[in-house]
Short mmCIF file of C-alpha atoms and ligand atoms in Angstrom, two decimals:
data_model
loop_
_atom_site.label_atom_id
_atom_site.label_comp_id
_atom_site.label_asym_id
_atom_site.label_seq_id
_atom_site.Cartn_x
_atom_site.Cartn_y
_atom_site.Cartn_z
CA UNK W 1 97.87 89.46 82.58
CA UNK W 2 98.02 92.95 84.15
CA UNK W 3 101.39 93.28 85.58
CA UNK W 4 104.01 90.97 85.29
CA UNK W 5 107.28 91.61 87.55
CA UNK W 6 110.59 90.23 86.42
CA UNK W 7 113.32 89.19 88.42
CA UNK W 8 113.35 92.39 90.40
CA UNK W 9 116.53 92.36 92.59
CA UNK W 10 117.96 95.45 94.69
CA UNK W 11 121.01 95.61 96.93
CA UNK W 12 121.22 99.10 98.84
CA UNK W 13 125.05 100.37 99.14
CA UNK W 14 126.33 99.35 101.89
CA UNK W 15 124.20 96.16 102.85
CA UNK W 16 125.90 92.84 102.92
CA UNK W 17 123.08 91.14 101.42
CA UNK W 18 120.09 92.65 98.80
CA UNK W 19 116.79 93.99 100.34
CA UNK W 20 114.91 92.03 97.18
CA UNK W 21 116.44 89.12 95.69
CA UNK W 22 114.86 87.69 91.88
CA UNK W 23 111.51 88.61 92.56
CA UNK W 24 108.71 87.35 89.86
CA UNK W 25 105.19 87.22 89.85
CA UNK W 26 102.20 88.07 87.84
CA UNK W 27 98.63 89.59 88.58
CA UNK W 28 95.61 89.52 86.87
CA UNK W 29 93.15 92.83 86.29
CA UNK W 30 91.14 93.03 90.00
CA UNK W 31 93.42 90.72 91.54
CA UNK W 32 94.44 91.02 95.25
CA UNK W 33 97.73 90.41 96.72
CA UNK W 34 98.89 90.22 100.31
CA UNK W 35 102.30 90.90 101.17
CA UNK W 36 103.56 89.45 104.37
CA UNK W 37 106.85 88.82 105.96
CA UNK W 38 108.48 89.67 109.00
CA UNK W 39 109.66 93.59 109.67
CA UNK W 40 113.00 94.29 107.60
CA UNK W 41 112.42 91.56 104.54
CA UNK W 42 111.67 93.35 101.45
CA UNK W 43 108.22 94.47 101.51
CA UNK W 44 108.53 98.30 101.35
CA UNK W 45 111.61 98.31 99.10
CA UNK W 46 109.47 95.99 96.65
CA UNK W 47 106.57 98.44 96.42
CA UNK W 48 108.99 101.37 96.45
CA UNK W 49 110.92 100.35 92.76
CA UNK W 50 106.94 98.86 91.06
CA UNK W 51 105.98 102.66 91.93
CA UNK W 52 109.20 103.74 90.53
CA UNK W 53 110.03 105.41 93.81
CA UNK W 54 113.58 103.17 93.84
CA UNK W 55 116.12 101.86 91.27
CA UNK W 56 116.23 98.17 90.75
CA UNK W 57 119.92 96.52 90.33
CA UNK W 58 117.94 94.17 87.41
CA UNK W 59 114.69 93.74 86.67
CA UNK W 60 111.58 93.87 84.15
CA UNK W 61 108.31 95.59 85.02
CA UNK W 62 105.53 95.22 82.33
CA UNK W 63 101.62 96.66 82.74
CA UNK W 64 99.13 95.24 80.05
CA UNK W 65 102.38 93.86 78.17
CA UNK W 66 104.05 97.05 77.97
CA UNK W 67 107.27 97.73 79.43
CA UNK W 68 107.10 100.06 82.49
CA UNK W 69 110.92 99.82 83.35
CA UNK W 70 113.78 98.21 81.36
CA UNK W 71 116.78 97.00 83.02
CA UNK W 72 118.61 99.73 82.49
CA UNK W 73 116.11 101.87 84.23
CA UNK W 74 114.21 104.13 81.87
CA UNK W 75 110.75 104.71 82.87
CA UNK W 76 108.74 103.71 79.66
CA UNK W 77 104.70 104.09 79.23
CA UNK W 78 102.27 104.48 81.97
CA UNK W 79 103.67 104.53 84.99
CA UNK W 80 101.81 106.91 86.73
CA UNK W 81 99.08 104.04 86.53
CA UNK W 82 100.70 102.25 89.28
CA UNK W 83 100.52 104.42 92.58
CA UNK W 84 101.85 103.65 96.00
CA UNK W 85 100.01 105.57 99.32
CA UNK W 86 103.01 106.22 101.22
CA UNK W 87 103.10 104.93 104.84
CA UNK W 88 104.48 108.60 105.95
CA UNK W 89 100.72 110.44 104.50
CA UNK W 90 103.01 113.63 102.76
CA UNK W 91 100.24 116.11 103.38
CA UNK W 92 100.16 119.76 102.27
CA UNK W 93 100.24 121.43 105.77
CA UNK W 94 99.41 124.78 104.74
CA UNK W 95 96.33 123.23 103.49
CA UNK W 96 93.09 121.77 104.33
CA UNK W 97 91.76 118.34 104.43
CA UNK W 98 89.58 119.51 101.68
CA UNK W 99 92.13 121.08 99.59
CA UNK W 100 94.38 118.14 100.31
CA UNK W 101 91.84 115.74 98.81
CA UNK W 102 90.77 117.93 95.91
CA UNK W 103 94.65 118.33 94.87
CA UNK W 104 94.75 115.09 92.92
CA UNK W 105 91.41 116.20 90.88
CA UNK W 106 92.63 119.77 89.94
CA UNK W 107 92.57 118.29 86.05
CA UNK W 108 88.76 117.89 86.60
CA UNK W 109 85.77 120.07 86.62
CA UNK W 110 84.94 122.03 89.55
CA UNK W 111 81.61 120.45 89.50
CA UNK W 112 83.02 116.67 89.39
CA UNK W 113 85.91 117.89 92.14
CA UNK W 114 83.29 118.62 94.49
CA UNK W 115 81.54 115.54 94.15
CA UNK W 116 83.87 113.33 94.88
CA UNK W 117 85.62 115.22 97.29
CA UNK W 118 82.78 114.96 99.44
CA UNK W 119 81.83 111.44 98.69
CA UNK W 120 85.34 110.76 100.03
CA UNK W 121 85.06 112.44 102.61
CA UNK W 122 82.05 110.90 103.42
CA UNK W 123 83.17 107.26 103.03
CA UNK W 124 86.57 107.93 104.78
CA UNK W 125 84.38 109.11 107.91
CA UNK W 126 85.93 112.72 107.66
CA UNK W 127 82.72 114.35 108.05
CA UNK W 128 83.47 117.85 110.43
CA UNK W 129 87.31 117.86 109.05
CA UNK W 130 86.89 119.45 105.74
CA UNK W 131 88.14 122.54 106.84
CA UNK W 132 90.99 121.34 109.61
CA UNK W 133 94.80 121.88 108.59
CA UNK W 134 97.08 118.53 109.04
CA UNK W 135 98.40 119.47 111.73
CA UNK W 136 95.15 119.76 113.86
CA UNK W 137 94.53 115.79 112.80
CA UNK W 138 95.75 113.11 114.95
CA UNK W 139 97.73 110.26 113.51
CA UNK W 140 94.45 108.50 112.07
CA UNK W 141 92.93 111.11 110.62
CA UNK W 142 95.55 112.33 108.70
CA UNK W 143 96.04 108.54 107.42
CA UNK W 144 92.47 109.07 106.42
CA UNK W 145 92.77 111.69 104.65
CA UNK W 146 95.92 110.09 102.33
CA UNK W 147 94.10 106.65 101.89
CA UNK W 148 90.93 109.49 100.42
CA UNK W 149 93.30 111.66 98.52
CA UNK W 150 95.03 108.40 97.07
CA UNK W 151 91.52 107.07 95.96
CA UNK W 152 90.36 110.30 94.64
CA UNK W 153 91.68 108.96 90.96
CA UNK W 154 92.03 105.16 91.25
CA UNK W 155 95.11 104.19 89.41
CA UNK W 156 95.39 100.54 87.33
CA UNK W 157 97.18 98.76 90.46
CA UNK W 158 97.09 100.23 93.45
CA UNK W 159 100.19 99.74 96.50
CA UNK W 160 99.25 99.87 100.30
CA UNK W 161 101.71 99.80 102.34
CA UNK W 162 100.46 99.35 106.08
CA UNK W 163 97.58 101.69 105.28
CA UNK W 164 95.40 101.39 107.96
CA UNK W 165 97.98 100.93 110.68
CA UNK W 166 97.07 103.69 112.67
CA UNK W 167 93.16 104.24 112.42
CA UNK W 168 91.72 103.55 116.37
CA UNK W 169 89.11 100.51 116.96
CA UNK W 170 86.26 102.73 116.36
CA UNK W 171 87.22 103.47 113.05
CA UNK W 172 89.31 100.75 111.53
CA UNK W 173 86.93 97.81 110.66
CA UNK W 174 84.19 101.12 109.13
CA UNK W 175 86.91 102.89 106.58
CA UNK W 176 88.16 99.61 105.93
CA UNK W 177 85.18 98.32 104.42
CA UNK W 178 84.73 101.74 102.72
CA UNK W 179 88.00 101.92 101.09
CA UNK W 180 87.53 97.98 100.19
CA UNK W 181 84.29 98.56 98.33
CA UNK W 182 85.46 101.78 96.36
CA UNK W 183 88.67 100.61 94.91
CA UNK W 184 87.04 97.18 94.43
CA UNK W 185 84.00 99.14 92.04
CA UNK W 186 87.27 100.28 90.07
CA UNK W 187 88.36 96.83 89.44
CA UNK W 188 91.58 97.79 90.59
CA UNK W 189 94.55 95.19 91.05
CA UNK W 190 96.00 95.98 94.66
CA UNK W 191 99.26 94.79 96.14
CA UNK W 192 98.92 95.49 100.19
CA UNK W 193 101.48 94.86 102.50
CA UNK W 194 99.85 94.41 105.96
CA UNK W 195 101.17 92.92 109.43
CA UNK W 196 97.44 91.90 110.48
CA UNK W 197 96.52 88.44 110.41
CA UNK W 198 92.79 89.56 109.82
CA UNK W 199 93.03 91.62 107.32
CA UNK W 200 95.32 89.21 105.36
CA UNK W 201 92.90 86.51 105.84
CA UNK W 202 90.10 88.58 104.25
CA UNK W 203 90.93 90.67 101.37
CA UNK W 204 93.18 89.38 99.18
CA UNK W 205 92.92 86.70 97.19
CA UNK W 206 96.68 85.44 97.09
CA UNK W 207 99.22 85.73 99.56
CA UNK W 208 102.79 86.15 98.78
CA UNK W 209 105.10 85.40 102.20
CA UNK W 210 109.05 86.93 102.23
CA UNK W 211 111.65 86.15 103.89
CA UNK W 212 115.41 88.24 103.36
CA UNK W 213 114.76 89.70 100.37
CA UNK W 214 113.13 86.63 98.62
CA UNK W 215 109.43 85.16 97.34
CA UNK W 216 109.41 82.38 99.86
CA UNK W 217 106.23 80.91 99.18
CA UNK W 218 102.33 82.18 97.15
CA UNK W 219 99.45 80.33 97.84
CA UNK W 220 95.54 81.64 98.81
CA UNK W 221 95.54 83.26 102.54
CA UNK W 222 94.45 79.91 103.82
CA UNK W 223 96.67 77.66 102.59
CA UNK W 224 99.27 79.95 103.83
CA UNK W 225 98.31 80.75 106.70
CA UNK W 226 97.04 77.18 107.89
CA UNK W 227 100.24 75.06 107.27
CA UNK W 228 102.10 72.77 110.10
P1 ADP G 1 110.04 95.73 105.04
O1 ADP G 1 109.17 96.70 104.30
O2 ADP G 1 109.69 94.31 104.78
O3 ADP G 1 110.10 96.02 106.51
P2 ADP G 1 112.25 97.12 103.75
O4 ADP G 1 112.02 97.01 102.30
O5 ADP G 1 111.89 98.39 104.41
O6 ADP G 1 111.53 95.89 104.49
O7 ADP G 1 113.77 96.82 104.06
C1 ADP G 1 114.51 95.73 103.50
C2 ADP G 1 115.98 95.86 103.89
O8 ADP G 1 116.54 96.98 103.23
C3 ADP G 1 116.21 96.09 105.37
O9 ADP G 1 117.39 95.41 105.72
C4 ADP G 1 116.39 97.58 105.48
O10 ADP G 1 117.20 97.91 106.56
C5 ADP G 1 117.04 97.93 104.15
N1 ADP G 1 116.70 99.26 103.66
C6 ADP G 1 115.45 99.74 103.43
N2 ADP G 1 115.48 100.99 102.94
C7 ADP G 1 116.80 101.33 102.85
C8 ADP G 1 117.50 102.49 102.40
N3 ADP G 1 116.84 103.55 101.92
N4 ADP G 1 118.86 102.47 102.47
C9 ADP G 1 119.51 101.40 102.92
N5 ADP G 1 118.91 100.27 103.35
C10 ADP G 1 117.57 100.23 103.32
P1 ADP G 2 91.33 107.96 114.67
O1 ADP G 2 90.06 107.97 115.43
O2 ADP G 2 91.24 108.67 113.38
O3 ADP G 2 91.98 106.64 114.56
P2 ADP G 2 93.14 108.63 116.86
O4 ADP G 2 92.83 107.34 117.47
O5 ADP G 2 94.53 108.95 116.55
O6 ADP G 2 92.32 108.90 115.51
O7 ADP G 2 92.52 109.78 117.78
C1 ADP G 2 91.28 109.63 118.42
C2 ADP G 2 90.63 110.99 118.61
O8 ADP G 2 91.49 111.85 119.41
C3 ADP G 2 90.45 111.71 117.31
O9 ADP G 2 89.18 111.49 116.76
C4 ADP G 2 90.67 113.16 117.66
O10 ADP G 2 89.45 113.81 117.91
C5 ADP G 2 91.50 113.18 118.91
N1 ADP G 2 92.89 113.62 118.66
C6 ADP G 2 94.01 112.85 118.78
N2 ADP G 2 95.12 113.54 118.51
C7 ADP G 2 94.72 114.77 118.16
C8 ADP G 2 95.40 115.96 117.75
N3 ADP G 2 96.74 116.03 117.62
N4 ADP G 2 94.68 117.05 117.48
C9 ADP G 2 93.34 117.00 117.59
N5 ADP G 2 92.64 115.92 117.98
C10 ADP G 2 93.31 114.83 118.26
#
């Protein structure tokens, strides 16, 4: 067992009722999840406190059966190996698309950083951009350019949150695949929280449905999705 999640539960101040209620689950290594649920139930919130982005009320986190958060919140061992791309892409703006990709390699060779900079770029169809400053991107390039600077170093489990929301029809179903295949080659356990039916249906390999706050129901995507 990869990650195991404990009875994660997390009321924000204020809110009559929690945004995650007892949450448990386990994933294998190179296991898929889908998150779905209607707008407001959980989803982000959930990802938020496994990438140790939010404080859980309770709650046990474990990666390869070592604690990753205790209940009393202290960080433990290796949590940078669980890494969320953030629906808002948090690109350098004073910086290029190249530089912006590159960033999360600067521990590397020069040699190895352009390598797989440009294979990135390459497979993220952001061929002519290299040298273009955020701010000259439109809404789906720039989430290119996160999804390739959040694959640049493929963590142990990997959180998408919406992340292909905003790529046009001409580029969707292409970087898709791309991004599919290359964390996929890492044997990397995803959790992806996505509103389209499609994608749900295809790439993971278990779907977990919430409702206010709680694990409603986990099943494959067509069991789920095919019930009266
Ligand atoms: P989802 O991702 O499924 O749309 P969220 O996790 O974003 O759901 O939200 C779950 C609930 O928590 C919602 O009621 C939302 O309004 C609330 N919430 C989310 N973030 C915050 C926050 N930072 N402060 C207070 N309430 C929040
Ligand atoms: P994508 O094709 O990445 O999904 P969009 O659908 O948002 O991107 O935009 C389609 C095309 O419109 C882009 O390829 C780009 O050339 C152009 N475009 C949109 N917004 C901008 C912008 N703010 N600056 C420069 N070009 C833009």
């Amino acid at each position: 067992m990869l990650l195991e999640v404990e009875n994660i539960s997390k009321k924000y101040e204020n809110a009559l009722t929690p945004a995650v209620s007892g949450i448990s689950f386990t994933l294998d290594e190179g296991q898929w999840l889908g998150l779905i649920g209607e707008s407001g139930c959980g989803k982000s919130t959930l990802l938020r406190i496994l990438a140790a982005l939010e404080e859980p009320d309770t709650g046990l986190i474990r990666l390869n059966g070592k604690k990753v958060l205790s209940p009393a919140w202290k960080l433990i061992a290796g949590h940078s190996d669980i890494k969320l791309v953030h629906q808002d892409y948090q690109l350098m703006p004073r910086h290029t698309v190249w530089e912006n990709i590159a960033y999360s390699l600067r521990a590397y060779k020069p040699e190895y950083q352009r390598k797989r900079v440009g294979e990135l770029i390459e497979r993220c169809k952001l061929d002519n951009l290299s040298d273009k400053l955020p701010a000259q991107l439109s809404g789906g390039q720039q989430q290119r350019v996160a999804l390739a600077r959040s694959l640049a170093e493929i963590p142990m489990v990997l959180l998408l949150d919406e992340p292909f929301s905003n790529l046009d029809y001409t580029h969707k179903n292409a970087v898709r695949q791309q991004i599919v295949e290359m964390i996929r080659e890492n044997g990397t356990t995803v959790i992806w929280v996505t509103h389209d039916t499609a994608e749900a249906l295809a790439f993971p390999d278990t779907l977990a449905l919430m409702r206010d706050g709680q694990w409603l129901q986990t099943g494959t995507p067509q069991t789920l999705y095919h019930q009266p």
